[in-house]
Coordinates of C-alpha atoms and ligand atoms in Angstrom, one line a residue:
M1 CA 103.2 -2.9 -57.3
A2 CA 105.8 -2.1 -59.9
S3 CA 108.5 0.3 -58.6
T4 CA 109.0 4.0 -59.3
S5 CA 112.1 3.2 -61.3
Y6 CA 109.9 1.1 -63.7
V7 CA 107.7 4.2 -64.1
L8 CA 110.8 6.3 -64.8
Q9 CA 112.0 3.8 -67.3
L10 CA 108.7 3.9 -69.1
C11 CA 108.7 7.7 -69.1
E12 CA 112.2 7.7 -70.5
L13 CA 111.0 5.6 -73.4
G14 CA 108.1 8.0 -74.1
K15 CA 110.4 11.0 -73.9
S16 CA 112.9 9.5 -76.3
A17 CA 110.0 8.8 -78.7
G18 CA 109.1 12.5 -78.6
L19 CA 106.6 13.0 -75.8
D20 CA 106.8 16.2 -73.9
A21 CA 105.1 15.3 -70.6
L22 CA 103.9 12.1 -68.9
G23 CA 102.0 11.2 -65.8
V24 CA 100.4 8.1 -64.2
A25 CA 96.8 7.8 -62.9
S26 CA 94.4 5.3 -61.5
A27 CA 92.0 3.7 -64.0
E28 CA 89.1 4.1 -61.7
P29 CA 86.0 5.4 -63.5
F30 CA 85.7 9.2 -63.8
E31 CA 82.5 9.5 -61.8
A32 CA 82.4 13.3 -61.6
A33 CA 83.2 13.8 -65.3
K34 CA 80.4 11.3 -66.2
G35 CA 77.9 13.5 -64.3
I36 CA 79.2 16.6 -66.1
L37 CA 78.7 14.9 -69.5
H38 CA 75.1 14.1 -68.6
T39 CA 74.4 17.6 -67.3
R40 CA 75.9 19.3 -70.3
K41 CA 73.9 17.1 -72.6
Q42 CA 70.7 17.9 -70.7
Q43 CA 71.4 21.6 -70.8
G44 CA 71.9 21.4 -74.6
L45 CA 75.5 22.7 -74.2
S46 CA 76.8 19.6 -76.2
G47 CA 75.1 21.1 -79.3
G48 CA 74.4 17.7 -80.8
M49 CA 78.0 16.5 -80.5
Q50 CA 78.5 12.7 -80.2
F51 CA 82.1 12.0 -79.2
T52 CA 82.4 11.3 -75.5
F53 CA 78.7 12.4 -75.1
R54 CA 77.5 9.4 -77.1
N55 CA 78.1 6.9 -74.3
P56 CA 79.2 8.7 -71.1
D57 CA 79.6 5.4 -69.2
R58 CA 82.1 4.1 -71.7
S59 CA 84.1 7.3 -72.1
T60 CA 84.6 7.6 -68.3
T61 CA 85.3 3.9 -67.6
P62 CA 88.7 2.7 -68.8
E63 CA 87.6 -0.9 -68.0
S64 CA 85.2 -0.7 -70.9
T65 CA 88.4 -0.6 -73.1
L66 CA 90.5 -3.0 -71.1
A67 CA 88.7 -5.2 -68.7
E68 CA 91.6 -5.5 -66.3
A69 CA 92.5 -1.8 -66.4
R70 CA 94.3 -0.5 -63.3
T71 CA 96.5 2.3 -64.6
L72 CA 96.5 5.1 -67.2
I73 CA 99.9 6.3 -68.4
V74 CA 99.0 9.7 -70.0
G75 CA 101.2 11.5 -72.5
A76 CA 101.2 15.0 -73.9
L77 CA 102.8 16.2 -77.2
A78 CA 103.3 19.9 -77.9
Y79 CA 102.2 21.3 -81.2
Q80 CA 103.4 24.5 -82.8
S81 CA 101.5 27.7 -82.9
A82 CA 99.8 28.5 -86.1
S83 CA 101.8 30.5 -88.6
P84 CA 100.5 34.0 -89.0
P85 CA 97.6 34.1 -91.6
K86 CA 98.9 34.7 -95.1
Q87 CA 97.4 37.9 -96.8
A88 CA 94.7 37.3 -99.4
T89 CA 95.6 38.5 -102.9
A90 CA 93.4 39.2 -105.9
T91 CA 93.6 35.6 -107.0
E92 CA 94.3 33.7 -103.7
I93 CA 92.3 33.6 -100.6
Y94 CA 93.4 31.6 -97.6
G95 CA 91.5 29.7 -94.9
Q96 CA 93.3 29.1 -91.7
V97 CA 93.8 25.6 -90.3
A98 CA 94.1 25.5 -86.5
S99 CA 97.5 24.7 -85.1
Y100 CA 96.7 21.2 -83.8
A101 CA 95.6 20.0 -87.2
Q102 CA 98.5 21.4 -89.3
R103 CA 100.5 18.3 -88.9
D104 CA 99.7 14.7 -87.9
Y105 CA 100.4 15.4 -84.2
Y106 CA 98.2 12.5 -83.2
G107 CA 100.4 10.2 -85.2
Q108 CA 103.5 11.5 -83.4
L109 CA 101.8 11.1 -80.0
R110 CA 100.9 7.6 -80.9
L111 CA 104.5 6.8 -81.7
G112 CA 105.5 8.0 -78.2
L113 CA 102.8 6.0 -76.4
D114 CA 103.5 3.0 -78.6
A115 CA 107.1 2.9 -77.3
I116 CA 105.6 2.6 -73.7
A117 CA 102.9 0.1 -74.7
R118 CA 105.4 -2.2 -76.4
Q119 CA 107.7 -2.3 -73.4
L120 CA 104.7 -3.1 -71.1
Q121 CA 103.7 -5.9 -73.4
A122 CA 107.2 -7.2 -73.6
D123 CA 107.2 -7.4 -69.8
G124 CA 104.0 -9.4 -69.8
W125 CA 101.4 -6.6 -69.2
Q126 CA 98.4 -5.7 -71.3
A127 CA 98.4 -2.2 -72.9
K128 CA 96.0 -0.4 -75.1
I129 CA 96.5 3.1 -76.6
V130 CA 93.6 5.5 -76.8
I131 CA 94.0 8.9 -78.4
D132 CA 91.2 11.3 -79.2
D133 CA 88.9 8.4 -79.1
N134 CA 85.3 8.4 -77.8
A135 CA 86.4 5.6 -75.4
L136 CA 88.2 8.0 -73.0
M137 CA 88.0 11.6 -71.8
D138 CA 91.7 12.5 -72.5
R139 CA 91.7 15.8 -70.5
E140 CA 90.2 14.1 -67.4
A141 CA 92.9 11.4 -67.7
A142 CA 95.6 14.0 -68.0
F143 CA 94.2 16.0 -65.1
R144 CA 94.2 13.0 -62.9
A145 CA 97.7 12.1 -64.0
G146 CA 98.9 15.4 -62.7
L147 CA 99.9 16.8 -66.2
G148 CA 98.0 20.1 -65.7
W149 CA 94.9 21.9 -64.6
Y150 CA 91.6 22.9 -66.3
G151 CA 91.8 26.4 -67.7
K152 CA 88.7 28.6 -68.2
N153 CA 89.1 27.9 -71.9
T154 CA 88.3 24.3 -70.8
C155 CA 91.7 23.0 -72.0
L156 CA 94.2 21.2 -69.9
L157 CA 97.0 23.7 -69.1
I158 CA 100.4 22.4 -68.4
P159 CA 102.3 24.6 -65.9
R160 CA 104.5 27.2 -67.6
R161 CA 103.7 25.6 -71.0
G162 CA 100.1 26.3 -71.7
S163 CA 97.5 24.2 -73.5
Q164 CA 98.9 23.6 -77.0
F165 CA 99.3 19.9 -76.5
V166 CA 97.5 16.8 -77.8
L167 CA 96.8 14.1 -75.2
G168 CA 96.5 10.4 -75.1
S169 CA 96.8 7.4 -72.8
V170 CA 98.0 3.9 -72.5
I171 CA 95.5 1.8 -70.5
T172 CA 97.2 -1.0 -68.8
D173 CA 96.8 -3.6 -66.0
V174 CA 100.2 -2.9 -64.4
P175 CA 99.9 -1.5 -60.9
L176 CA 102.1 1.7 -60.7
P177 CA 102.5 4.6 -58.2
Y178 CA 100.2 7.4 -59.3
S179 CA 101.1 11.1 -59.9
Q180 CA 99.3 13.8 -57.9
P181 CA 96.7 16.1 -59.6
I182 CA 97.8 19.7 -59.7
D183 CA 95.8 22.1 -57.5
R184 CA 95.8 25.3 -59.5
S185 CA 93.4 27.7 -61.2
C186 CA 93.4 30.6 -63.6
G187 CA 92.6 33.0 -60.8
T188 CA 91.1 36.3 -62.0
C189 CA 92.3 35.9 -65.6
S190 CA 89.6 35.7 -68.2
L191 CA 91.5 36.5 -71.4
C192 CA 90.3 33.4 -73.2
Q193 CA 86.6 34.2 -72.4
R194 CA 87.0 37.7 -73.8
A195 CA 89.0 36.5 -76.8
C196 CA 86.3 34.0 -77.9
P197 CA 84.7 35.5 -81.0
T198 CA 81.2 34.0 -80.3
G199 CA 81.0 34.1 -76.5
A200 CA 81.1 30.3 -76.3
L201 CA 83.0 30.2 -72.9
D202 CA 80.9 31.0 -69.9
T203 CA 82.3 32.3 -66.6
A204 CA 81.8 28.9 -65.0
G205 CA 84.5 27.4 -67.3
Q206 CA 82.0 25.6 -69.5
L207 CA 81.9 25.6 -73.3
D208 CA 78.7 26.0 -75.2
A209 CA 79.3 23.9 -78.4
R210 CA 76.4 25.6 -80.1
R211 CA 78.5 28.7 -80.3
C212 CA 82.0 27.2 -80.6
L213 CA 83.4 27.8 -84.1
A214 CA 85.6 24.6 -83.8
W215 CA 82.5 22.6 -83.5
L216 CA 80.4 24.5 -86.0
L217 CA 83.0 23.9 -88.7
Q218 CA 82.7 20.2 -88.0
Q219 CA 79.0 19.9 -87.7
G220 CA 76.8 19.0 -90.7
G221 CA 74.0 21.1 -92.2
I222 CA 73.7 24.8 -92.7
F223 CA 76.4 26.9 -90.9
P224 CA 74.5 29.0 -88.3
R225 CA 74.0 32.4 -89.9
Q226 CA 74.6 34.3 -86.6
H227 CA 78.2 33.0 -86.4
R228 CA 79.3 33.3 -90.0
A229 CA 80.8 36.8 -89.8
A230 CA 82.7 35.8 -86.6
L231 CA 84.2 32.8 -88.4
G232 CA 86.5 35.2 -90.3
N233 CA 89.1 33.2 -92.2
R234 CA 88.9 30.0 -90.0
F235 CA 88.6 27.0 -92.2
Y236 CA 89.2 24.2 -89.7
G237 CA 89.4 24.6 -86.0
C238 CA 89.8 27.7 -83.9
D239 CA 92.8 28.8 -81.8
S240 CA 91.6 32.0 -80.3
C241 CA 91.0 30.9 -76.7
Q242 CA 94.4 29.3 -76.6
T243 CA 96.5 32.0 -78.3
A244 CA 94.9 34.5 -75.9
C245 CA 96.2 32.5 -72.9
P246 CA 99.3 33.9 -71.2
V247 CA 100.4 30.6 -69.7
G248 CA 103.5 29.3 -71.4
K249 CA 104.1 32.5 -73.4
S250 CA 106.7 34.1 -71.2
A251 CA 109.6 31.7 -72.1
T252 CA 111.2 32.4 -75.4
G253 CA 110.6 29.8 -78.1
L254 CA 108.5 27.7 -75.7
R255 CA 105.8 27.1 -78.3
N256 CA 108.4 26.2 -80.9
K257 CA 108.9 22.5 -80.8
N258 CA 112.5 22.6 -81.9
Q259 CA 113.5 24.7 -79.0
F260 CA 111.0 23.0 -76.6
E261 CA 112.2 23.3 -73.1
V262 CA 112.7 20.2 -71.0
A263 CA 110.8 20.7 -67.8
A264 CA 109.1 18.3 -65.6
G265 CA 105.3 18.7 -65.0
E266 CA 104.8 19.5 -61.3
G267 CA 102.3 16.7 -60.5
A268 CA 103.5 14.3 -63.1
I269 CA 106.1 11.8 -62.3
S270 CA 108.2 12.9 -65.2
G271 CA 108.0 15.4 -67.9
G272 CA 110.2 15.6 -70.9
G273 CA 111.2 17.4 -74.0
A274 CA 111.6 16.4 -77.5
T275 CA 115.1 16.4 -78.7
G276 CA 114.0 16.5 -82.3
E277 CA 111.0 16.1 -84.5
S278 CA 109.5 12.7 -84.7
S279 CA 107.9 11.8 -88.0
T280 CA 105.2 9.4 -89.0
G281 CA 106.8 9.2 -92.4
E282 CA 103.9 11.1 -94.1
D283 CA 104.1 14.3 -92.0
T284 CA 103.1 17.1 -94.3
V285 CA 102.3 20.6 -93.0
L286 CA 98.8 21.9 -93.9
D287 CA 98.6 25.3 -92.3
R288 CA 96.1 27.0 -94.7
V289 CA 93.9 26.1 -97.6
E290 CA 93.6 28.1 -100.8
I291 CA 89.9 28.7 -101.0
L292 CA 89.3 29.3 -104.7
S293 CA 91.2 26.2 -105.7
L294 CA 89.3 24.2 -103.1
L295 CA 86.0 25.3 -104.5
I296 CA 86.9 24.0 -108.0
S297 CA 88.2 20.6 -106.7
T298 CA 86.4 17.3 -107.1
D299 CA 85.1 15.3 -104.2
E300 CA 88.0 12.8 -104.6
E301 CA 90.6 15.5 -104.5
L302 CA 89.1 17.1 -101.4
L303 CA 89.0 13.8 -99.5
R304 CA 92.6 13.0 -100.5
R305 CA 93.9 16.4 -99.4
Y306 CA 91.8 16.9 -96.3
G307 CA 91.0 13.3 -95.4
R308 CA 92.6 13.5 -92.0
F309 CA 90.2 16.3 -90.9
Y310 CA 87.0 15.4 -89.1
I311 CA 84.4 16.1 -91.9
A312 CA 80.7 15.6 -91.1
K313 CA 79.6 12.3 -92.6
R314 CA 82.8 12.4 -94.7
Q315 CA 80.9 14.7 -97.1
P316 CA 83.2 17.1 -99.0
R317 CA 80.2 19.5 -99.3
Y318 CA 81.0 20.7 -95.8
L319 CA 84.6 21.6 -96.9
R320 CA 83.0 23.7 -99.7
R321 CA 80.5 25.2 -97.2
N322 CA 83.2 26.3 -94.8
A323 CA 85.3 27.6 -97.7
L324 CA 82.3 29.7 -98.9
V325 CA 81.9 31.3 -95.5
V326 CA 85.6 32.2 -95.5
L327 CA 85.2 33.5 -99.1
G328 CA 82.3 35.8 -98.0
N329 CA 84.4 37.1 -95.1
T330 CA 87.7 37.7 -96.9
G331 CA 87.2 37.5 -100.7
N332 CA 87.8 40.4 -103.0
P333 CA 84.5 41.2 -104.8
K334 CA 86.3 43.0 -107.6
S335 CA 88.4 39.9 -108.5
W336 CA 87.5 38.1 -111.6
A337 CA 88.6 34.8 -110.1
T338 CA 86.4 35.3 -107.1
R339 CA 83.3 36.2 -109.1
T340 CA 83.8 33.3 -111.6
T341 CA 84.2 30.8 -108.8
L342 CA 81.3 32.1 -106.9
A343 CA 79.1 32.0 -110.0
A344 CA 79.9 28.3 -110.4
A345 CA 79.1 27.6 -106.8
L346 CA 75.7 29.4 -107.2
R347 CA 74.9 26.9 -110.0
D348 CA 76.2 23.9 -108.0
T349 CA 73.9 20.8 -107.9
D350 CA 74.2 20.7 -104.1
P351 CA 71.8 23.0 -102.3
I352 CA 74.2 23.3 -99.2
V353 CA 76.8 24.7 -101.6
R354 CA 74.3 27.1 -103.3
A355 CA 72.9 28.3 -100.0
H356 CA 76.4 29.3 -98.7
A357 CA 77.4 30.8 -102.1
V358 CA 74.3 33.1 -101.9
W359 CA 75.5 34.3 -98.5
A360 CA 79.1 34.7 -99.6
A361 CA 78.0 36.8 -102.7
R362 CA 75.7 39.0 -100.6
R363 CA 78.3 39.4 -97.8
M364 CA 80.6 40.8 -100.5
G365 CA 77.9 43.1 -101.9
L366 CA 77.5 40.9 -105.0
D367 CA 73.7 40.5 -104.7
N368 CA 73.4 40.8 -108.5
L369 CA 75.2 37.5 -108.9
A370 CA 72.7 35.7 -106.7
L371 CA 69.4 37.1 -108.0
S372 CA 68.0 33.8 -109.3
A373 CA 68.4 32.3 -105.8
Q374 CA 65.0 33.7 -104.8
Y375 CA 63.4 31.2 -107.2
D376 CA 65.6 28.2 -106.2
C377 CA 63.9 24.8 -105.9
D378 CA 65.4 24.4 -102.3
A379 CA 63.8 26.4 -99.5
R380 CA 67.2 26.8 -97.7
V381 CA 68.7 28.6 -100.7
R382 CA 65.6 30.8 -101.1
E383 CA 65.9 31.7 -97.4
E384 CA 69.5 32.8 -97.9
A385 CA 68.3 35.1 -100.7
R386 CA 65.5 36.6 -98.5
L387 CA 67.2 37.2 -95.1
P388 CA 69.3 40.3 -94.5
V389 CA 73.1 40.0 -94.7
E390 CA 75.5 42.5 -93.4
V391 CA 77.8 43.6 -96.3
R392 CA 81.5 43.7 -95.3
T393 CA 82.7 47.2 -94.8
S394 CA 85.9 46.3 -96.8
A395 CA 83.7 45.1 -99.7
K396 CA 81.6 48.3 -99.9
Ligands
B12_1 C1 84.3 16.9 -78.0 C2 85.7 17.5 -78.2 C3 85.7 18.8 -78.7 C4 84.5 19.7 -78.9 C5 84.0 20.2 -77.5 C6 85.2 20.7 -76.6 C7 84.9 20.8 -75.1 N1 85.4 21.8 -74.4 O1 84.2 19.9 -74.6 C8 85.0 20.7 -79.9 C9 84.7 20.3 -81.3 C10 84.4 22.1 -79.7 C11 86.5 20.7 -79.6 C12 87.3 21.8 -79.8 C13 88.7 21.8 -79.5 N2 89.4 20.7 -79.2 CO1 88.6 19.0 -78.7 N3 88.0 17.3 -78.1 C14 86.9 16.8 -77.9 C15 86.9 15.4 -77.3 C16 86.6 14.4 -78.4 C17 86.0 15.2 -76.1 C18 86.1 16.3 -75.1 C19 85.0 16.1 -74.0 O2 84.9 15.0 -73.5 N4 84.2 17.2 -73.7 C20 83.2 17.1 -72.8 C21 83.3 18.1 -71.7 C22 82.3 17.9 -70.6 O3 84.6 17.9 -71.2 P1 85.5 19.1 -70.7 O4 85.2 20.4 -71.3 O5 86.9 18.6 -70.7 O6 85.0 19.1 -69.2 C23 85.8 19.2 -68.0 C24 86.1 20.6 -67.6 O7 85.0 21.4 -68.0 C25 86.1 20.4 -66.1 N5 85.3 21.4 -65.4 C26 84.0 21.2 -65.1 N6 83.5 22.3 -64.5 C27 84.5 23.2 -64.5 C28 84.6 24.5 -64.0 C29 85.7 25.3 -64.2 C30 85.8 26.7 -63.7 C31 86.9 24.7 -64.8 C32 88.1 25.5 -65.0 C33 86.8 23.4 -65.3 C34 85.6 22.6 -65.1 O8 85.6 19.1 -65.8 C35 85.0 18.6 -66.9 C36 85.0 17.0 -66.9 O9 86.3 16.5 -66.9 C37 88.5 15.4 -76.9 C38 89.1 14.0 -77.1 C39 88.7 13.0 -76.0 N7 88.4 11.8 -76.4 O10 88.8 13.4 -74.8 C40 89.1 16.5 -77.7 C41 90.1 17.4 -77.0 C42 89.5 17.8 -75.7 N8 90.2 18.5 -77.9 C43 91.4 19.0 -78.0 C44 91.7 20.1 -78.8 C45 93.2 20.3 -79.2 C46 90.7 21.0 -79.3 C47 90.9 22.4 -79.9 C48 92.0 23.2 -79.3 C49 91.1 22.2 -81.4 C50 91.0 23.5 -82.2 N9 92.1 24.4 -82.2 O11 90.0 23.8 -82.8 C51 89.5 23.0 -79.6 C52 89.5 23.7 -78.2 C53 88.1 24.3 -77.9 C54 87.9 24.3 -76.4 N10 88.1 25.5 -75.8 O12 87.7 23.2 -75.8 C55 92.4 18.3 -77.2 C56 92.6 19.1 -75.9 C57 94.1 19.2 -75.4 C58 94.2 20.1 -74.2 N11 95.4 20.5 -73.9 O13 93.2 20.4 -73.5 C59 91.6 16.9 -76.9 C60 91.9 16.3 -75.5 C61 92.0 16.0 -78.0 C62 93.4 15.3 -77.8 N12 93.4 14.0 -77.6 O14 94.4 15.9 -77.7 N13 86.8 19.5 -79.0
SF4_2 S1 87.6 27.3 -80.0 FE1 87.2 29.4 -80.7 S2 84.9 29.6 -80.7 FE2 85.5 27.7 -79.5 S3 85.6 28.4 -77.4 FE3 87.7 28.7 -78.2 S4 87.7 30.8 -79.0 FE4 85.6 30.3 -78.7
SF4_3 S1 93.5 32.8 -70.8 FE1 93.6 33.1 -68.5 S2 91.6 32.3 -67.8 FE2 91.9 31.5 -69.9 S3 92.9 29.5 -69.7 FE3 94.5 31.0 -69.9 S4 95.1 31.6 -67.8 FE4 93.0 30.6 -67.7

């Protein structure tokens, strides 16, 4: 077995490359988590998601990624809280991008884990990095590596720092001493459950993906009608169950990466703090999207601008769909720019775009713009024209 000082040396490398917390765990299969994946699927709570649900054996068995796997070195990288939503004007309407997607945090995390993997390889060990990959349940790895505990928002909470972290692992064959999992719970707090706009979090700490806005924005097809109003101005991802969480909010500037406090995770062998911002070289901030300009953009432009997002089947129509729901919820019906853009979307060749444009128009009280939709050749568009829509109070 390699010594604790070797672990500390690896952690030091990760910290210097920007990681905020690190822990070490056994690469034994995650048997309990596998059972949970199967149960959630059977109960329908996975809402058609693939990800780790596609092949539960694989995503809970590190050996399926590296045959000789013995150890997981798990790293966490903090991301900044979302900037406050910018106010819509007559000509500009903004859709909010969730904090974790505003920059290429996964790229930064990869740099940190890569520093560790390269050292392991230089010392003759095998090492593979997995980040947000269907091959491994990242939160379960982080839990086992003592980085934090499961909150009722289902996220991995790091003590005193909260859940605004991305997680990833180096799977390796080196035998190392393991960190201890943290025995902690949320106690009587239930702020995240109450903050969820769609009631997607149950009291048993489970997430119902069929109601989770973060998933509904990524899923293909028609955006479920019953959750459109709750979407508000969210364009990609949802932060509500994390921003409601008090853990990590007490220390000043804790969520600001530049001032990030260096503090060791309790169960983890070593935690760390970034001394500066690492950069992947193409690290641009994308905290919000301008809805009207998105709606008049070409497919190529949309894929170029938002290509790092998870977009169902890589079809830009789903970016337009999400933008139209945001438009219905926040657009100004008196604005000429809004009406013109909406009129164009109502004539779009794509029925998914037309269907959501009908809803957006009606949500803003602009039924007159969408009258011809009742004769549309596509049943989904006709349905949007027929079913009742609650007109926004601010649009009346
Ligand atoms: C599928 C997925 C989603 C789905 C489903 C999320 C979910 N809760 O399952 C959707 C699209 C909704 C989603 C949303 C988000 N995601 Co996501 N997602 C994933 C992915 C790909 C797999 C997660 C998974 O396996 N889920 C399956 C379920 C069964 O797992 P679980 O909920 O973790 O289950 C455990 C707990 O429930 C616990 N448990 C069981 N019973 C009980 C009971 C109680 C009381 C408690 C407390 C716990 C508990 O044990 C279970 C098994 O380990 C991972 C990446 C990866 N490869 O791991 C990222 C990941 C989980 N997502 C991440 C992020 C950042 C998000 C968002 C914050 C993004 C956003 N702002 O929109 C939201 C958060 C929503 C939320 N509350 O979870 C991070 C989480 C980081 C963290 N600190 O936890 C991950 C790890 C990506 C990464 N590599 O950083 N995500
Ligand atoms: S991400 Fe949003 S919709 Fe999903 S559980 Fe959290 S608060 Fe609810
Ligand atoms: S808001 Fe409360 S219940 Fe939810 S994760 Fe945070 S501490 Fe736990």
